[in-house]
PDB file of C-alpha atoms and ligand atoms in Angstrom:
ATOM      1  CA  UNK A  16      -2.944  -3.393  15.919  1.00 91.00           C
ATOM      2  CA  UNK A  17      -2.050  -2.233  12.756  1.00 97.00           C
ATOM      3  CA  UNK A  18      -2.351   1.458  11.701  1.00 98.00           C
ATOM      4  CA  UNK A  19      -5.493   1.772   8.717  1.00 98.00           C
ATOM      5  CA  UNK A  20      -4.744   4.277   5.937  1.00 98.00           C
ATOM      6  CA  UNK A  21      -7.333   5.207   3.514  1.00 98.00           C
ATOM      7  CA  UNK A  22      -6.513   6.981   0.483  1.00 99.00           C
ATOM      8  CA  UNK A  23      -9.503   9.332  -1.250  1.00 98.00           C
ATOM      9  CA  UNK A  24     -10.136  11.463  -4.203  1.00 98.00           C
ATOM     10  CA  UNK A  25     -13.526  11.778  -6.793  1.00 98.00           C
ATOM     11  CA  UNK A  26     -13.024   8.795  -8.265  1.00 98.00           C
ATOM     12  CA  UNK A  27     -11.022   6.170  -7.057  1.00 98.00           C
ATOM     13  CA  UNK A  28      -9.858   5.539 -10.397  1.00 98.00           C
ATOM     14  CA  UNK A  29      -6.919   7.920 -10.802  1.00 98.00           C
ATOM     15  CA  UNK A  30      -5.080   8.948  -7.510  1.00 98.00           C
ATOM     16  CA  UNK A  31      -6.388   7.212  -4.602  1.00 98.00           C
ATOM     17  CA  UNK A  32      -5.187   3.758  -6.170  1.00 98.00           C
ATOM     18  CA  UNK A  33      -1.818   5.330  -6.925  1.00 98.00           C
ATOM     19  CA  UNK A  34      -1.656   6.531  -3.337  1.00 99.00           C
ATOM     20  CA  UNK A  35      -2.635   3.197  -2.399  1.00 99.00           C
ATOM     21  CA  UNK A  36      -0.056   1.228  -4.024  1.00 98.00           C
ATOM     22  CA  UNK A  37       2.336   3.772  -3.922  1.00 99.00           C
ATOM     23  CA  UNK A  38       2.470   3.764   0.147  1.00 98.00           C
ATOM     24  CA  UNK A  39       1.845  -0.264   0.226  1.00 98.00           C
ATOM     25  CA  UNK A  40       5.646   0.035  -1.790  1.00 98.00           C
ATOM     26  CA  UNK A  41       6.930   1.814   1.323  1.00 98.00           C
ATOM     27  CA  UNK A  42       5.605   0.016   4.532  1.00 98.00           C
ATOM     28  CA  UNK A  43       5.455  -3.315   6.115  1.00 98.00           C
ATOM     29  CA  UNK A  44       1.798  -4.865   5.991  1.00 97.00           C
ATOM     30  CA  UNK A  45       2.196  -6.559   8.733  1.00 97.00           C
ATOM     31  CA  UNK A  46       2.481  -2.941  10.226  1.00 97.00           C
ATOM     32  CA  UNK A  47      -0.456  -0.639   7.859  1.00 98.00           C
ATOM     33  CA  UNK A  48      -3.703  -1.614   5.932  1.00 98.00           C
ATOM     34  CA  UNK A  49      -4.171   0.581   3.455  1.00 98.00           C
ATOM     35  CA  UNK A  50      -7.341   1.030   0.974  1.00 98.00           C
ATOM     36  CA  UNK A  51      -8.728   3.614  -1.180  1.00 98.00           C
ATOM     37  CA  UNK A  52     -11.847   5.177  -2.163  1.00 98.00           C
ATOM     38  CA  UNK A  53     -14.068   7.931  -4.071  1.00 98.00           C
ATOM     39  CA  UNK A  54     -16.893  10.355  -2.924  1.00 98.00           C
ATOM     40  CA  UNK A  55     -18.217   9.835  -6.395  1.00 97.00           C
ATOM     41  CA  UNK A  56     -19.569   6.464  -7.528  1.00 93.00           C
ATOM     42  CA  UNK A  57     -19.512   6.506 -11.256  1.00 94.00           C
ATOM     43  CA  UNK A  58     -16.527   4.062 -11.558  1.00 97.00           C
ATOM     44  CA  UNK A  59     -17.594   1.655  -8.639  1.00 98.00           C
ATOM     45  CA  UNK A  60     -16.343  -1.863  -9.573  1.00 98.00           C
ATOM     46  CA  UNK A  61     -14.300  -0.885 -12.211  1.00 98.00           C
ATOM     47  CA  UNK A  62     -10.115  -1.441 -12.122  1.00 98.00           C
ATOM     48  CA  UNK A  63      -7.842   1.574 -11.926  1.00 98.00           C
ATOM     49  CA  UNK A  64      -7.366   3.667 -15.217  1.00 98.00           C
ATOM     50  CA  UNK A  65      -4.590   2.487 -17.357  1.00 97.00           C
ATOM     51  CA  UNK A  66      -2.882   5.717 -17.298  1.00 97.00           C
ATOM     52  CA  UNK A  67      -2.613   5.474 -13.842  1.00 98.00           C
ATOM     53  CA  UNK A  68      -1.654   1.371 -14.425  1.00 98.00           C
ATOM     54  CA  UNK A  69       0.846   2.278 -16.663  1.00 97.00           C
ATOM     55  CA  UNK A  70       2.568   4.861 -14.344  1.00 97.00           C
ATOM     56  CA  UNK A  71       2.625   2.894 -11.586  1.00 98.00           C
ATOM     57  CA  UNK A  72       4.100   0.097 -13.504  1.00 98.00           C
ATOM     58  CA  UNK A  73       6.922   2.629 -15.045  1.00 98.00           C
ATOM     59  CA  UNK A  74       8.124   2.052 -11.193  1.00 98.00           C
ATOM     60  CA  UNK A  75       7.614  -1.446 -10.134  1.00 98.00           C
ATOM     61  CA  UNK A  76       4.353  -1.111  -8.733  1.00 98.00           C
ATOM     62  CA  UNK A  77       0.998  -3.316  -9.657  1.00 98.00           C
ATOM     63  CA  UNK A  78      -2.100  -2.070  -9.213  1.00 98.00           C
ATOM     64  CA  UNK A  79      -3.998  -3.416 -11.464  1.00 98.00           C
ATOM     65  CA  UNK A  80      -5.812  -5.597  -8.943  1.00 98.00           C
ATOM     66  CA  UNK A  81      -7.661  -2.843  -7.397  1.00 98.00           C
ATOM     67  CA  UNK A  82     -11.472  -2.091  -7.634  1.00 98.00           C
ATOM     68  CA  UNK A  83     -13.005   0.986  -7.100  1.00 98.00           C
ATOM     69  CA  UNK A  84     -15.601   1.520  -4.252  1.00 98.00           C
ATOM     70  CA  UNK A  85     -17.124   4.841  -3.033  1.00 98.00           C
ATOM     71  CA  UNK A  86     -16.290   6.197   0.456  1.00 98.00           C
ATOM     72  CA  UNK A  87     -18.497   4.708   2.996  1.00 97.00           C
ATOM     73  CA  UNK A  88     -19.850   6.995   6.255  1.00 96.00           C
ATOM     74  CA  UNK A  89     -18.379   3.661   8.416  1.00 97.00           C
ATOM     75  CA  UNK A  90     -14.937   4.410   6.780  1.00 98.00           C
ATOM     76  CA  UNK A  91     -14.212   7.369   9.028  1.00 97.00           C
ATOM     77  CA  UNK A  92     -15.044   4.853  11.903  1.00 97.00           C
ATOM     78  CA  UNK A  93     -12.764   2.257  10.361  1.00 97.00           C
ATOM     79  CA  UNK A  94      -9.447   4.482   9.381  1.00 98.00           C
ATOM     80  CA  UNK A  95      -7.331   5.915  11.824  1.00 98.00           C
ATOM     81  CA  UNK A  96      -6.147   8.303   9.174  1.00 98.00           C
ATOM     82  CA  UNK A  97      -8.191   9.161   5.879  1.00 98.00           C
ATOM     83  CA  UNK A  98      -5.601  11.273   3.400  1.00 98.00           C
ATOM     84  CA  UNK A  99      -8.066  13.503   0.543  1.00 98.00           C
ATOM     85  CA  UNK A 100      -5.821  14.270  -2.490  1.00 98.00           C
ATOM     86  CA  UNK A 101      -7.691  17.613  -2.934  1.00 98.00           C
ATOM     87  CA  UNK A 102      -9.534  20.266  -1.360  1.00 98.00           C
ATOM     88  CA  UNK A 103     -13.173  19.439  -2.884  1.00 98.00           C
ATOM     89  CA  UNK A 104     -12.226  15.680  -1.753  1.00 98.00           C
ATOM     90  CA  UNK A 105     -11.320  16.727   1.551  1.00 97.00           C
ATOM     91  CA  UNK A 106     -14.781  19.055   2.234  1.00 97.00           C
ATOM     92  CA  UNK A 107     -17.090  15.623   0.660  1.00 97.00           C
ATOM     93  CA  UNK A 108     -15.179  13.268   3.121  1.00 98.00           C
ATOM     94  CA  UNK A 109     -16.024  16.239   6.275  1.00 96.00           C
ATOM     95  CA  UNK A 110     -19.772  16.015   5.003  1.00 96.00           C
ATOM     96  CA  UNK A 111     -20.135  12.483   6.015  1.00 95.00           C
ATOM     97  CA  UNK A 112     -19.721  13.364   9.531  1.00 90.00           C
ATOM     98  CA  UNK A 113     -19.832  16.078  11.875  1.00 83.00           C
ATOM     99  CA  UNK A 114     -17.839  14.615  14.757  1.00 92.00           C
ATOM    100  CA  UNK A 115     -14.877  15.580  15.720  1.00 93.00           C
ATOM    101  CA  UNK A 116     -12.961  12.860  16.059  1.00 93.00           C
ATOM    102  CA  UNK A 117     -13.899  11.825  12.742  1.00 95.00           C
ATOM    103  CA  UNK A 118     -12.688  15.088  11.464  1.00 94.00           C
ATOM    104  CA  UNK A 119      -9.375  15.034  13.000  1.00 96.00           C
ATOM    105  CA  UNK A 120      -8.696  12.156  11.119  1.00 97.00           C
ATOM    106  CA  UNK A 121      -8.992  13.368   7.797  1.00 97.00           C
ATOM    107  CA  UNK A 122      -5.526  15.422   6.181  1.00 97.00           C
ATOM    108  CA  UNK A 123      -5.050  16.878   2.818  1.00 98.00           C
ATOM    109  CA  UNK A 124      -2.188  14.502   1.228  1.00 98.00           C
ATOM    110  CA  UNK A 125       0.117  17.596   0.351  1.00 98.00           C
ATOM    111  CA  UNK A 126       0.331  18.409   3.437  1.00 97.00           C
ATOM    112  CA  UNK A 127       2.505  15.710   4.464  1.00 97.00           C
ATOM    113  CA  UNK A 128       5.210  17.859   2.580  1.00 96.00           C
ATOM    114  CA  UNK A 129       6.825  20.950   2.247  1.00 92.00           C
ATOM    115  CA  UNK A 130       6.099  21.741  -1.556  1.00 83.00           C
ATOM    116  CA  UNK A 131       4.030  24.853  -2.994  1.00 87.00           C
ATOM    117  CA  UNK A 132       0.949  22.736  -3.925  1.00 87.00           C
ATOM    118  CA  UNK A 133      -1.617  21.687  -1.304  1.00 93.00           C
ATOM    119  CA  UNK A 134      -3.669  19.715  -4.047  1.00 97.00           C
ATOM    120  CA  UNK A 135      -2.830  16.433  -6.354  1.00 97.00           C
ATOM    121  CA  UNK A 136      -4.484  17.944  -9.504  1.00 97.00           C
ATOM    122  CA  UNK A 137      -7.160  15.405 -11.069  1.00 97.00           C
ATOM    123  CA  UNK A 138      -5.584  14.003 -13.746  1.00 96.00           C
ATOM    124  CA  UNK A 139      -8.414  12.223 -15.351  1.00 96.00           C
ATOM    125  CA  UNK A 140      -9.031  14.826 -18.283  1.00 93.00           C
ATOM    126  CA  UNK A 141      -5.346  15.934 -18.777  1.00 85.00           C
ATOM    127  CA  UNK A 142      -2.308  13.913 -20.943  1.00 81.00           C
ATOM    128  CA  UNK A 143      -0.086  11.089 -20.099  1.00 78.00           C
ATOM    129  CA  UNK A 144       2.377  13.560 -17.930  1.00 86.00           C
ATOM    130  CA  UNK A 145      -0.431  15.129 -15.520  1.00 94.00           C
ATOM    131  CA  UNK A 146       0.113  11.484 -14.717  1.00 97.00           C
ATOM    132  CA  UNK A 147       3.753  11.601 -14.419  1.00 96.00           C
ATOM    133  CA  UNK A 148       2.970  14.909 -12.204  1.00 96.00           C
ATOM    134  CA  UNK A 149       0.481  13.381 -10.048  1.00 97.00           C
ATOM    135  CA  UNK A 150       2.814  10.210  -9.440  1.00 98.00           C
ATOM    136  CA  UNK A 151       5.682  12.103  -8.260  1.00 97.00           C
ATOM    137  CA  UNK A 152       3.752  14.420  -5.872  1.00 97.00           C
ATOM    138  CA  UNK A 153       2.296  11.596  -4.172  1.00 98.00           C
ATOM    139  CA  UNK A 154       5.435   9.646  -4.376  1.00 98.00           C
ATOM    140  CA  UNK A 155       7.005  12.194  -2.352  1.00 98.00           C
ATOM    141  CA  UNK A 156       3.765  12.650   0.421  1.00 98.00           C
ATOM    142  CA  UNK A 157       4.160   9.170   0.412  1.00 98.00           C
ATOM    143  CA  UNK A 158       7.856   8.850   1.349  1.00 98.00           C
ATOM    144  CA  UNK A 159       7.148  11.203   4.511  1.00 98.00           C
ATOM    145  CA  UNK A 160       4.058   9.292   5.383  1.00 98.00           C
ATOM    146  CA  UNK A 161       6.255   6.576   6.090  1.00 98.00           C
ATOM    147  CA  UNK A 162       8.661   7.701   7.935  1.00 98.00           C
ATOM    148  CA  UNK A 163       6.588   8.696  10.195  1.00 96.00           C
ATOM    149  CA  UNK A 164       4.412   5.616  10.511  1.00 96.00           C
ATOM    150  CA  UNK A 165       7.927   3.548  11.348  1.00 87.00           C
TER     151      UNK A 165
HETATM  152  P1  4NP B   1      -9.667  10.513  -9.627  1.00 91.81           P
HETATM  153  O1  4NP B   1      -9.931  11.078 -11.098  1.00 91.81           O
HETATM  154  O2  4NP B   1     -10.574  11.314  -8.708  1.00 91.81           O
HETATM  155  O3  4NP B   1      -8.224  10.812  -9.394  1.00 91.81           O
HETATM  156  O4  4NP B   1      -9.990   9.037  -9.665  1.00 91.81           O
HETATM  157  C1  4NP B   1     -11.205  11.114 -11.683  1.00 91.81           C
HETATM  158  C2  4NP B   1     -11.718   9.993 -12.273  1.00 91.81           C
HETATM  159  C3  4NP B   1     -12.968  10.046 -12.870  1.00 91.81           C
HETATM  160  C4  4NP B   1     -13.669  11.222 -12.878  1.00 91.81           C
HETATM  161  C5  4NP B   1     -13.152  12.354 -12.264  1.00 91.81           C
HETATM  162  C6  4NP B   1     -11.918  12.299 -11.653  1.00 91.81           C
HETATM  163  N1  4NP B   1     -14.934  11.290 -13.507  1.00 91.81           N
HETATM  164  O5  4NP B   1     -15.516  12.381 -13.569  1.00 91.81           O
HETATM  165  O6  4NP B   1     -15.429  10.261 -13.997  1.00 91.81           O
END
């Protein structure tokens, strides 16, 4: 059975999709599903930013095919491991649930790594390089994710 990652932040327009097609770069599908989603709806349907498009592309990765959806209460059912890119994220995705199994699932991103920051800043109102920023930190969580999914 293969090992479901979901990717979250506000809203799955910025960093979740970059998380997802970051870590689809790094392990076999045959091996890990991986989606993304937002606790906030107000992009549902709608393709990735093109800042975050463009960044991805910068290194060989396409994810221009995405569409945002909002996080789903069945989605902590579905995942085996839900990753929030920030602290607010990771207390929205908690609220759907108040089992604990559920809420051993669900990791902040960051902490997959050693660095200083616990929390993939939200790009969406910053310049081009909070992109740049937010690429490389989840480049790097993403790296150690799998490794240890191998
Ligand atoms: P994301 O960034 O959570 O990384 O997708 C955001 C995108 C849109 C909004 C906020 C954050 N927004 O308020 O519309």
């Amino acid at each position: 059975m293969k090992t479901k990652v979901l990717m979250v932040c506000l809203g799955n327009i910025c960093r979740s999709p970059l998380a997802e097609g970051i870590l689809k770069s790094k392990v076999d599908p045959d091996k890990v599903y991986i989606d993304s989603a937002g606790t906030g709806g107000y992009h549902i349907g709608n393709p990735p930013d093109p800042r975050s498009i463009n960044v991805a592309n910068k290194y060989g990765i396409d994810i221009s095919d995405q569409i945002c959806r909002k996080l789903r209460p069945e989605d902590l059912d579905d995942f085996d491991i839900i990753y929030a890119m920030d602290k607010s994220n990771y207390t929205n995705i908690l609220r759907l649930s108040n089992n604990a199994h559920h809420n051993n699932k669900v990791k902040l991103l960051l902490d997959e790594i050693d660095g200083t920051e616990k929390e993939v800043p939200d790009p969406y109102y910053d310049s081009i390089n909070g992109f740049e920023n937010v690429f490389q930190l989840i480049d790097e969580a993403c790296t150690a994710i799998a490794k240890k999914l191998e």
